Amino acid sequence: ELPTALITTYADLATGEDEEIYIFGSKPGQTATEDQDAFLGQICLNVAIALSGTAGPPGTPSTMDPSPVEAPTFPPGLSEVYNSFIVTNTVGLTAEQLQSGANREGLDAAYGEFALRTTAQLAAVATDSRNQDSSLRRRRKLNVGFAAGTDEIYLLLDIECPVEIEPPNTCQTAYAKFQVTITVEDAQTVSDEYTSLTQDFISEGLLQE
């Protein structure tokens, strides 16, 4: 039986009379429109948030009542940022093989550095609302800092690689999160803003730098 948070997420994302989640553009050879691509990204983020609230992998009964996806519970003085991204490796590794070892350590280190750098960048830069090309547009300056040691890639799932990526390359979807410190800011607002903005950074290739 699926955790409550995943059931809620499915209900939130399902559309149409048949109440299905449309994922056109997610398979090799399919070209998604801008709106479809944005919806696929939203699916990844919502699932990442839902999974982060469970006590185990999908299908594992939880020992706690997971917080609703719409309103996760944050520790005092902290908020949480959620990300998802595709991992491509050239030596044919599977998600199971990436649970430990040098390759996993490198992946963890890269995400930790990304979380640190982007949090500092977002906290330091006030948005110029006239700059329509910036990922930081419409953002107000927040007093937020990276909470060291909280970054975590908590789930890796094997997926079919995009059509342009040929064997022996293999691909995984990574679900990750990290915490940020806050003072007077609303934890949910910070979570929503930083999740969206850091996901934009991932789309722009900042995680690979």
Coordinates of C-alpha atoms in Angstrom, one line a residue:
E1 CA 0.0 0.0 0.0
L2 CA 1.3 3.4 -0.9
P3 CA 2.1 6.0 1.8
T4 CA -0.6 8.6 2.3
A5 CA 1.6 11.4 1.0
L6 CA 2.0 9.7 -2.4
I7 CA -1.7 9.0 -2.7
T8 CA -2.4 12.7 -2.0
T9 CA 0.2 13.7 -4.5
Y10 CA -1.3 11.5 -7.2
A11 CA -4.8 13.0 -6.5
D12 CA -3.4 16.5 -6.7
L13 CA -1.6 15.9 -10.1
A14 CA -4.3 13.8 -11.8
T15 CA -6.4 15.5 -14.4
G16 CA -9.3 14.8 -16.7
E17 CA -12.3 12.5 -16.3
D18 CA -10.1 9.4 -16.1
E19 CA -8.0 11.0 -13.3
E20 CA -4.7 10.1 -14.8
I21 CA -1.3 11.9 -14.7
Y22 CA -0.2 12.8 -18.2
I23 CA 3.5 12.4 -18.7
F24 CA 3.9 13.0 -22.4
G25 CA 7.5 14.1 -23.1
S26 CA 9.0 11.9 -20.5
K27 CA 9.9 9.1 -22.9
P28 CA 12.7 9.0 -25.5
G29 CA 11.6 10.4 -28.8
Q30 CA 8.8 12.5 -27.3
T31 CA 9.1 16.3 -27.6
A32 CA 7.2 18.1 -24.8
T33 CA 5.8 21.6 -25.1
E34 CA 6.9 24.2 -22.6
D35 CA 3.8 23.6 -20.5
Q36 CA 4.2 19.8 -20.6
D37 CA 7.9 20.1 -19.6
A38 CA 7.0 22.4 -16.7
F39 CA 4.4 19.9 -15.6
L40 CA 6.9 17.0 -15.7
G41 CA 9.2 19.1 -13.5
Q42 CA 6.3 19.7 -11.1
I43 CA 5.6 16.0 -10.9
C44 CA 9.2 15.3 -10.0
L45 CA 9.2 17.9 -7.3
N46 CA 5.8 16.9 -5.8
V47 CA 6.9 13.2 -5.7
A48 CA 10.3 14.2 -4.1
I49 CA 8.5 16.1 -1.3
A50 CA 6.1 13.2 -0.8
L51 CA 8.8 10.6 -0.6
S52 CA 10.9 12.7 1.8
G53 CA 8.1 12.5 4.3
T54 CA 7.9 8.7 4.5
A55 CA 9.9 6.4 6.7
G56 CA 11.0 4.1 3.9
P57 CA 11.1 3.6 0.1
P58 CA 7.8 3.4 -1.9
G59 CA 5.7 0.5 -0.7
T60 CA 7.2 0.4 2.8
P61 CA 4.7 1.1 5.5
S62 CA 5.6 4.2 7.4
T63 CA 6.0 4.3 11.2
M64 CA 4.9 7.9 11.3
D65 CA 2.0 9.8 9.9
P66 CA 3.6 11.7 7.0
S67 CA 2.9 15.4 6.8
P68 CA 0.6 16.5 3.9
V69 CA 2.5 17.4 0.8
E70 CA 0.9 20.8 0.8
A71 CA 2.1 21.7 4.4
P72 CA 5.2 19.8 5.6
T73 CA 6.2 20.3 9.2
F74 CA 9.6 22.0 9.6
P75 CA 11.8 22.1 12.7
P76 CA 11.9 25.4 14.5
G77 CA 14.3 27.8 12.8
L78 CA 14.6 25.7 9.7
S79 CA 13.0 25.1 6.3
E80 CA 13.6 22.4 3.8
V81 CA 14.5 22.6 0.0
Y82 CA 13.6 19.7 -2.3
N83 CA 15.3 18.8 -5.6
S84 CA 15.2 16.2 -8.3
F85 CA 17.6 15.7 -11.1
I86 CA 18.8 13.1 -13.6
V87 CA 22.1 11.3 -13.1
T88 CA 24.0 10.0 -16.1
N89 CA 27.0 7.7 -15.7
T90 CA 29.3 6.3 -18.4
V91 CA 30.2 2.9 -16.8
G92 CA 26.7 1.4 -16.6
L93 CA 26.1 1.7 -12.9
T94 CA 22.6 1.1 -11.5
A95 CA 20.8 2.8 -8.7
E96 CA 21.7 -0.1 -6.4
Q97 CA 25.4 0.2 -7.2
L98 CA 25.2 4.0 -6.4
Q99 CA 24.1 3.4 -2.8
S100 CA 27.8 3.5 -1.7
G101 CA 31.3 3.7 -3.0
A102 CA 33.4 6.3 -4.6
N103 CA 30.8 7.2 -7.2
R104 CA 28.2 7.8 -4.6
E105 CA 30.6 9.9 -2.5
G106 CA 31.3 12.1 -5.5
L107 CA 27.5 12.5 -6.2
D108 CA 26.9 13.4 -2.6
A109 CA 29.8 15.9 -2.6
A110 CA 28.5 17.5 -5.8
Y111 CA 25.0 18.0 -4.4
G112 CA 26.3 19.3 -1.1
E113 CA 28.5 21.9 -2.8
F114 CA 25.5 22.8 -5.0
A115 CA 23.3 23.3 -2.0
L116 CA 25.9 25.5 -0.2
R117 CA 26.7 27.7 -3.3
T118 CA 23.1 28.2 -4.4
T119 CA 21.9 29.1 -0.9
A120 CA 24.6 31.6 -0.5
Q121 CA 23.9 33.1 -3.9
L122 CA 20.1 33.3 -3.3
A123 CA 20.6 34.9 0.1
A124 CA 23.1 37.5 -1.2
V125 CA 21.3 38.7 -4.3
A126 CA 18.4 41.0 -4.2
T127 CA 16.3 40.7 -7.3
D128 CA 16.0 43.4 -9.9
S129 CA 12.4 42.8 -11.1
R130 CA 13.4 44.4 -14.4
N131 CA 15.8 41.5 -15.2
Q132 CA 13.4 39.1 -16.9
D133 CA 16.1 36.7 -18.0
S134 CA 17.3 35.9 -14.5
S135 CA 16.3 32.9 -12.4
L136 CA 16.2 35.2 -9.5
R137 CA 13.4 37.4 -10.9
R138 CA 10.4 38.2 -8.6
R139 CA 12.4 37.1 -5.6
R140 CA 12.7 39.2 -2.4
K141 CA 15.8 39.1 -0.3
L142 CA 15.5 36.6 2.6
N143 CA 17.7 36.1 5.6
V144 CA 18.4 32.4 4.9
G145 CA 21.6 30.3 5.4
F146 CA 22.6 26.8 4.5
A147 CA 22.3 24.3 7.4
A148 CA 25.6 22.4 7.1
G149 CA 25.4 18.6 7.0
T150 CA 21.7 18.5 6.1
D151 CA 22.1 17.8 2.4
E152 CA 20.9 14.3 1.4
I153 CA 20.2 12.3 -1.7
Y154 CA 17.6 10.1 -0.2
L155 CA 16.4 8.1 -3.2
L156 CA 17.8 7.0 -6.6
L157 CA 15.6 5.3 -9.2
D158 CA 16.8 3.7 -12.4
I159 CA 15.2 5.2 -15.5
E160 CA 15.4 4.9 -19.3
C161 CA 18.0 7.4 -20.6
P162 CA 17.0 10.1 -23.0
V163 CA 17.3 9.0 -26.6
E164 CA 20.5 11.0 -27.2
I165 CA 22.3 9.1 -24.4
E166 CA 23.5 5.7 -25.7
P167 CA 24.7 2.5 -23.9
P168 CA 26.7 1.7 -21.9
N169 CA 25.5 4.9 -20.2
T170 CA 22.8 4.4 -17.6
C171 CA 20.5 7.0 -16.0
Q172 CA 18.9 7.5 -12.6
T173 CA 16.5 10.1 -11.2
A174 CA 17.8 11.4 -7.9
Y175 CA 15.6 12.9 -5.2
A176 CA 17.4 15.1 -2.8
K177 CA 16.9 17.7 -0.1
F178 CA 18.7 20.1 2.3
Q179 CA 17.7 22.4 5.1
V180 CA 18.2 26.2 5.5
T181 CA 18.2 28.3 8.6
I182 CA 15.6 31.0 8.9
T183 CA 14.8 33.8 11.4
V184 CA 11.5 35.5 10.9
E185 CA 10.7 34.1 7.5
D186 CA 7.8 31.8 6.9
A187 CA 9.2 28.2 6.6
Q188 CA 6.7 27.2 3.9
T189 CA 7.4 30.3 1.8
V190 CA 11.1 29.7 2.0
S191 CA 10.7 26.1 1.1
D192 CA 8.5 26.9 -2.0
E193 CA 10.8 29.7 -3.2
Y194 CA 14.1 27.9 -2.7
T195 CA 12.8 24.7 -4.2
S196 CA 11.7 26.4 -7.3
L197 CA 14.8 28.6 -7.7
T198 CA 17.3 25.8 -7.0
Q199 CA 15.4 23.6 -9.5
D200 CA 15.9 26.3 -12.0
F201 CA 19.6 26.3 -11.3
I202 CA 19.7 22.6 -11.9
S203 CA 18.0 23.0 -15.2
E204 CA 20.6 25.6 -16.1
G205 CA 23.4 23.1 -15.4
L206 CA 24.7 24.6 -12.2
L207 CA 24.8 21.2 -10.5
Q208 CA 27.4 20.0 -13.1
E209 CA 29.8 22.9 -12.5

